[in-house]
Amino acid sequence: MISVQSLTKRYGDLTAVDGISFDVAPGEVLGLVGPNGAGKTTTLRCLAGIIRPSAGSVLLGGHDLEHQAVEAKRTLAFIPDEPQLFDYLTVEEHLRFIARVYGVADVDQRIGPVLEELELGDKRKSLPDELSRGMKQKLAIACGLLHDPRTLVLDEPLTGLDPGGMRRMRATIAARARAGTAVVLSSHLLTLVEELCTKLFVIRRGRCVAYGPLSQIVEAHPELAGRSLEDIFLALTGEGEGGNGVPRPA
Ligand code: ATP
């Protein structure tokens, strides 16, 4: 379970995220979408405990991220769009290191399947410098999935992957959700969002403009019935024709 209440993040005078709230139950996939600068990455970084909110709370797996940080982060995998790797650790050493940090007991049994799933089986002994961009992204994903996280936060998870890698990544996210993981993913790829997400959170200038399953969002905006997700997104974020968007839901 991921629960966000009245989350606010200010950078100086700029309020990047302004009092947003949402819940993601086990098995749900929330799509966090919005135009450039809307506050998506700021939100994800607050969820991952990388930056501290100015106000509001984040619960991961029932643990308050501020007051029970270790328990909360133990449930989490955060996969950023830019893989953060250690220059002097091989692929296998990355996984062993992560296993120690998270207290994964059966690491020898897990490493093989995770590397196979992400097609890194023949790169066990390679350093990050010897990997392609997509392979680095796959290694970051492998590190995230190794400890079977109950909460999963992904920022543009398909960046750098080839078509086969994208397909497998979509299948991996869907399988994790089916197994009971609560997932938040942010992406500008609306086809990915449409395929995987059970509900949407549309953010603009740090504020919620729509939240819920797509069918509910459309119900609240009958003028959008039958339109593509791209049209709906552009209308809700005020980026469509005319640029005025549609009224905010009450
Ligand atoms: P994109 O789709 O372009 O990645 P985003 O929705 O992820 O955008 P954020 O990166 O969260 O947007 O940025 C939200 C706002 O906060 C922007 O106006 C941005 O300039 C500002 N911002 C982000 N990080 C910082 C920072 N470290 N210091 C000051 N302002 C920041």
Tab-separated table of C-alpha atoms and ligand atoms in Angstrom:
chain	number	residue	atom	x	y	z
A	1	MET	CA	0.000	0.000	0.000
A	2	ILE	CA	1.205	3.497	-0.854
A	3	SER	CA	-0.619	6.365	0.798
A	4	VAL	CA	0.130	10.026	0.171
A	5	GLN	CA	-1.640	12.715	2.186
A	6	SER	CA	-1.502	16.460	1.451
A	7	LEU	CA	2.012	16.166	0.049
A	8	THR	CA	3.642	19.547	-0.571
A	9	LYS	CA	7.141	20.344	-1.768
A	10	ARG	CA	8.457	23.857	-2.054
A	11	TYR	CA	11.752	24.905	-3.608
A	12	GLY	CA	12.215	28.428	-2.275
A	13	ASP	CA	9.260	30.438	-3.564
A	14	LEU	CA	8.173	27.732	-6.015
A	15	THR	CA	5.552	25.233	-4.865
A	16	ALA	CA	6.402	22.263	-7.101
A	17	VAL	CA	3.870	19.921	-5.460
A	18	ASP	CA	0.864	21.457	-3.779
A	19	GLY	CA	-1.092	19.363	-1.287
A	20	ILE	CA	-1.714	16.211	-3.341
A	21	SER	CA	-3.216	13.005	-1.934
A	22	PHE	CA	-3.636	9.512	-3.370
A	23	ASP	CA	-3.721	5.858	-2.345
A	24	VAL	CA	-2.423	2.821	-4.195
A	25	ALA	CA	-3.644	-0.540	-2.882
A	26	PRO	CA	-1.767	-3.826	-3.376
A	27	GLY	CA	-2.267	-4.890	-6.996
A	28	GLU	CA	-3.090	-1.388	-8.220
A	29	VAL	CA	-0.958	0.542	-10.717
A	30	LEU	CA	-1.268	4.309	-10.477
A	31	GLY	CA	-0.189	6.315	-13.521
A	32	LEU	CA	1.210	9.712	-12.547
A	33	VAL	CA	0.937	11.865	-15.653
A	34	GLY	CA	1.316	15.544	-16.403
A	35	PRO	CA	3.176	17.980	-18.637
A	36	ASN	CA	6.852	18.914	-18.237
A	37	GLY	CA	7.474	20.621	-14.919
A	38	ALA	CA	4.141	19.474	-13.439
A	39	GLY	CA	5.771	17.975	-10.343
A	40	LYS	CA	5.945	14.255	-11.182
A	41	THR	CA	9.627	13.628	-10.446
A	42	THR	CA	9.401	15.764	-7.312
A	43	THR	CA	6.486	13.606	-6.144
A	44	LEU	CA	8.352	10.360	-6.910
A	45	ARG	CA	11.475	11.580	-5.120
A	46	CYS	CA	9.379	12.398	-2.055
A	47	LEU	CA	7.824	8.900	-2.228
A	48	ALA	CA	11.286	7.352	-2.371
A	49	GLY	CA	12.559	9.400	0.558
A	50	ILE	CA	15.226	11.094	-1.574
A	51	ILE	CA	13.890	14.545	-0.801
A	52	ARG	CA	11.935	15.597	2.225
A	53	PRO	CA	8.406	16.975	1.732
A	54	SER	CA	7.742	20.507	2.992
A	55	ALA	CA	4.426	19.196	4.376
A	56	GLY	CA	2.224	16.117	4.251
A	57	SER	CA	2.935	12.445	4.735
A	58	VAL	CA	3.901	9.319	2.795
A	59	LEU	CA	3.113	5.797	3.994
A	60	LEU	CA	4.819	2.818	2.329
A	61	GLY	CA	3.541	-0.623	3.258
A	62	GLY	CA	1.812	0.974	6.265
A	63	HIS	CA	4.986	2.666	7.564
A	64	ASP	CA	5.378	6.417	7.797
A	65	LEU	CA	8.342	7.419	5.663
A	66	GLU	CA	9.376	10.186	8.033
A	67	HIS	CA	9.054	8.397	11.379
A	68	GLN	CA	9.697	4.777	10.346
A	69	ALA	CA	12.053	5.404	7.452
A	70	VAL	CA	13.897	2.064	7.538
A	71	GLU	CA	10.721	-0.049	7.715
A	72	ALA	CA	9.076	2.049	4.996
A	73	LYS	CA	12.077	1.922	2.634
A	74	ARG	CA	12.473	-1.828	3.188
A	75	THR	CA	9.175	-2.308	1.322
A	76	LEU	CA	10.204	-0.058	-1.573
A	77	ALA	CA	11.966	-0.235	-4.906
A	78	PHE	CA	12.505	3.089	-6.643
A	79	ILE	CA	13.660	2.892	-10.232
A	80	PRO	CA	14.663	6.339	-11.529
A	81	ASP	CA	14.837	7.188	-15.218
A	82	GLU	CA	18.611	7.703	-14.965
A	83	PRO	CA	20.199	4.532	-13.547
A	84	GLN	CA	22.386	5.236	-10.505
A	85	LEU	CA	25.140	2.603	-10.436
A	86	PHE	CA	28.461	2.061	-8.674
A	87	ASP	CA	31.409	2.460	-11.069
A	88	TYR	CA	33.563	-0.222	-9.403
A	89	LEU	CA	30.967	-2.953	-8.825
A	90	THR	CA	30.198	-5.597	-11.447
A	91	VAL	CA	26.629	-6.556	-12.326
A	92	GLU	CA	26.715	-9.474	-9.894
A	93	GLU	CA	28.365	-7.398	-7.155
A	94	HIS	CA	25.580	-4.817	-7.480
A	95	LEU	CA	23.009	-7.509	-6.796
A	96	ARG	CA	24.970	-8.992	-3.879
A	97	PHE	CA	25.377	-5.530	-2.370
A	98	ILE	CA	21.649	-4.794	-2.668
A	99	ALA	CA	20.873	-8.224	-1.193
A	100	ARG	CA	22.976	-7.391	1.877
A	101	VAL	CA	21.382	-3.975	2.301
A	102	TYR	CA	17.872	-5.491	2.179
A	103	GLY	CA	18.756	-8.668	4.090
A	104	VAL	CA	17.874	-11.028	1.218
A	105	ALA	CA	18.813	-14.499	2.491
A	106	ASP	CA	18.516	-16.647	-0.651
A	107	VAL	CA	20.532	-14.332	-2.883
A	108	ASP	CA	22.234	-17.187	-4.789
A	109	GLN	CA	18.843	-18.557	-5.851
A	110	ARG	CA	17.523	-15.133	-6.838
A	111	ILE	CA	20.394	-13.685	-8.828
A	112	GLY	CA	20.183	-16.145	-11.744
A	113	PRO	CA	16.442	-15.726	-12.450
A	114	VAL	CA	16.557	-11.915	-12.082
A	115	LEU	CA	19.521	-11.671	-14.483
A	116	GLU	CA	17.785	-14.004	-16.946
A	117	GLU	CA	14.540	-12.001	-16.696
A	118	LEU	CA	16.483	-8.873	-17.620
A	119	GLU	CA	18.776	-10.566	-20.157
A	120	LEU	CA	21.960	-9.788	-18.259
A	121	GLY	CA	22.984	-13.408	-17.687
A	122	ASP	CA	26.148	-13.047	-19.789
A	123	LYS	CA	27.116	-9.719	-18.162
A	124	ARG	CA	27.585	-10.912	-14.582
A	125	LYS	CA	31.225	-9.853	-14.473
A	126	SER	CA	30.826	-6.566	-16.382
A	127	LEU	CA	31.304	-3.121	-14.867
A	128	PRO	CA	28.736	-0.371	-15.624
A	129	ASP	CA	31.161	1.251	-18.088
A	130	GLU	CA	31.058	-1.962	-20.128
A	131	LEU	CA	27.242	-1.939	-20.387
A	132	SER	CA	25.053	-0.184	-22.938
A	133	ARG	CA	22.541	2.481	-21.795
A	134	GLY	CA	19.681	-0.017	-21.916
A	135	MET	CA	21.689	-2.654	-20.017
A	136	LYS	CA	22.419	-0.126	-17.271
A	137	GLN	CA	18.703	0.555	-17.012
A	138	LYS	CA	18.068	-3.200	-16.827
A	139	LEU	CA	20.643	-3.549	-14.041
A	140	ALA	CA	18.941	-0.768	-12.064
A	141	ILE	CA	15.642	-2.612	-12.542
A	142	ALA	CA	17.222	-5.919	-11.452
A	143	CYS	CA	18.547	-4.234	-8.286
A	144	GLY	CA	15.059	-2.874	-7.581
A	145	LEU	CA	13.261	-6.184	-8.048
A	146	LEU	CA	15.736	-8.461	-6.253
A	147	HIS	CA	14.186	-8.078	-2.806
A	148	ASP	CA	10.570	-8.540	-3.989
A	149	PRO	CA	9.369	-5.039	-3.059
A	150	ARG	CA	5.777	-4.590	-1.875
A	151	THR	CA	5.806	-1.017	-3.169
A	152	LEU	CA	7.310	-0.093	-6.516
A	153	VAL	CA	7.910	3.429	-7.826
A	154	LEU	CA	9.078	3.840	-11.422
A	155	ASP	CA	10.056	7.002	-13.292
A	156	GLU	CA	9.860	6.501	-17.087
A	157	PRO	CA	10.608	2.768	-16.784
A	158	LEU	CA	10.990	2.146	-20.518
A	159	THR	CA	13.667	4.777	-21.187
A	160	GLY	CA	16.595	3.269	-23.075
A	161	LEU	CA	15.069	-0.194	-23.514
A	162	ASP	CA	14.799	-1.842	-26.933
A	163	PRO	CA	11.343	-3.012	-28.141
A	164	GLY	CA	11.861	-6.506	-26.703
A	165	GLY	CA	13.068	-5.036	-23.412
A	166	MET	CA	10.041	-2.711	-23.305
A	167	ARG	CA	7.653	-5.593	-23.827
A	168	ARG	CA	9.301	-7.657	-21.081
A	169	MET	CA	9.355	-4.660	-18.734
A	170	ARG	CA	5.620	-4.100	-19.272
A	171	ALA	CA	5.034	-7.780	-18.521
A	172	THR	CA	7.248	-7.586	-15.420
A	173	ILE	CA	5.357	-4.585	-14.008
A	174	ALA	CA	2.002	-6.252	-14.692
A	175	ALA	CA	3.183	-9.505	-13.072
A	176	ARG	CA	4.456	-7.676	-9.969
A	177	ALA	CA	1.100	-5.907	-9.621
A	178	ARG	CA	-0.801	-9.205	-10.026
A	179	ALA	CA	1.367	-10.641	-7.256
A	180	GLY	CA	0.185	-7.844	-4.929
A	181	THR	CA	2.731	-5.052	-5.307
A	182	ALA	CA	1.412	-1.470	-5.161
A	183	VAL	CA	2.899	0.369	-8.158
A	184	VAL	CA	3.254	4.064	-9.017
A	185	LEU	CA	4.630	4.792	-12.436
A	186	SER	CA	5.227	8.073	-14.159
A	187	SER	CA	5.567	8.229	-17.919
A	188	HIS	CA	4.883	10.454	-20.895
A	189	LEU	CA	4.149	7.256	-22.891
A	190	LEU	CA	0.378	7.262	-22.700
A	191	THR	CA	0.106	3.852	-24.406
A	192	LEU	CA	2.091	2.374	-21.497
A	193	VAL	CA	-0.109	4.181	-18.991
A	194	GLU	CA	-3.277	3.016	-20.727
A	195	GLU	CA	-2.089	-0.590	-20.871
A	196	LEU	CA	-0.868	-0.952	-17.288
A	197	CYS	CA	-2.545	1.560	-15.010
A	198	THR	CA	-5.679	0.779	-13.040
A	199	LYS	CA	-6.021	4.444	-12.136
A	200	LEU	CA	-4.570	7.805	-13.070
A	201	PHE	CA	-3.386	10.861	-11.212
A	202	VAL	CA	-3.171	13.825	-13.544
A	203	ILE	CA	-0.988	16.589	-12.149
A	204	ARG	CA	-0.549	20.119	-13.450
A	205	ARG	CA	1.483	22.864	-11.795
A	206	GLY	CA	1.777	20.699	-8.694
A	207	ARG	CA	-1.966	20.187	-8.286
A	208	CYS	CA	-4.354	17.336	-8.962
A	209	VAL	CA	-6.558	17.909	-11.984
A	210	ALA	CA	-8.004	14.381	-12.112
A	211	TYR	CA	-7.663	11.205	-10.030
A	212	GLY	CA	-9.236	7.784	-10.339
A	213	PRO	CA	-9.870	5.036	-12.895
A	214	LEU	CA	-10.023	6.418	-16.436
A	215	SER	CA	-13.733	5.470	-16.664
A	216	GLN	CA	-14.503	7.622	-13.592
A	217	ILE	CA	-12.498	10.529	-14.931
A	218	VAL	CA	-14.430	10.371	-18.193
A	219	GLU	CA	-17.731	10.119	-16.267
A	220	ALA	CA	-16.826	13.369	-14.511
A	221	HIS	CA	-16.116	14.945	-17.917
A	222	PRO	CA	-18.818	13.652	-20.279
A	223	GLU	CA	-17.469	15.887	-23.065
A	224	LEU	CA	-14.391	13.569	-23.141
A	225	ALA	CA	-16.365	10.336	-23.700
A	226	GLY	CA	-15.023	8.309	-26.621
A	227	ARG	CA	-11.858	10.400	-26.905
A	228	SER	CA	-8.353	8.912	-26.881
A	229	LEU	CA	-6.241	9.031	-23.731
A	230	GLU	CA	-4.018	11.561	-25.506
A	231	ASP	CA	-7.009	13.860	-26.130
A	232	ILE	CA	-8.163	13.408	-22.531
A	233	PHE	CA	-4.677	14.171	-21.199
A	234	LEU	CA	-4.335	17.283	-23.360
A	235	ALA	CA	-7.770	18.547	-22.353
A	236	LEU	CA	-7.240	17.930	-18.630
A	237	THR	CA	-3.820	19.553	-18.574
A	238	GLY	CA	-4.919	22.540	-20.624
A	239	GLU	CA	-2.509	21.682	-23.398
A	240	GLY	CA	-5.095	20.820	-26.031
A	241	GLU	CA	-6.608	23.121	-28.636
A	242	GLY	CA	-7.409	26.471	-27.088
A	243	GLY	CA	-5.170	25.608	-24.135
A	244	ASN	CA	-7.886	26.122	-21.551
A	245	GLY	CA	-8.437	22.533	-20.564
A	246	VAL	CA	-11.579	21.487	-18.787
A	247	PRO	CA	-12.832	22.530	-15.381
A	248	ARG	CA	-11.193	20.870	-12.391
A	249	PRO	CA	-13.257	18.117	-10.829
A	250	ALA	CA	-14.994	19.223	-7.611
B	1	ATP	P1	9.264	16.498	-16.559
B	1	ATP	O1	8.070	15.838	-17.205
B	1	ATP	O2	9.808	17.604	-17.398
B	1	ATP	O3	10.316	15.538	-16.073
B	1	ATP	P2	8.199	16.836	-13.836
B	1	ATP	O4	6.694	16.769	-13.827
B	1	ATP	O5	8.921	15.620	-13.411
B	1	ATP	O6	8.685	17.315	-15.263
B	1	ATP	P3	9.614	18.195	-11.698
B	1	ATP	O7	10.985	17.755	-12.083
B	1	ATP	O8	8.991	17.571	-10.512
B	1	ATP	O9	8.597	18.092	-12.932
B	1	ATP	O10	9.660	19.778	-11.496
B	1	ATP	C1	8.549	20.511	-10.949
B	1	ATP	C2	8.961	21.955	-10.762
B	1	ATP	O11	9.934	22.018	-9.719
B	1	ATP	C3	9.606	22.595	-11.987
B	1	ATP	O12	9.177	23.929	-12.060
B	1	ATP	C4	11.091	22.513	-11.701
B	1	ATP	O13	11.807	23.570	-12.312
B	1	ATP	C5	11.125	22.635	-10.185
B	1	ATP	N1	12.257	21.935	-9.569
B	1	ATP	C6	12.532	20.609	-9.645
B	1	ATP	N2	13.629	20.296	-8.920
B	1	ATP	C7	14.069	21.466	-8.385
B	1	ATP	C8	15.169	21.812	-7.530
B	1	ATP	N3	16.029	20.885	-7.081
B	1	ATP	N4	15.305	23.107	-7.188
B	1	ATP	C9	14.447	24.050	-7.625
B	1	ATP	N5	13.376	23.788	-8.420
B	1	ATP	C10	13.195	22.512	-8.802
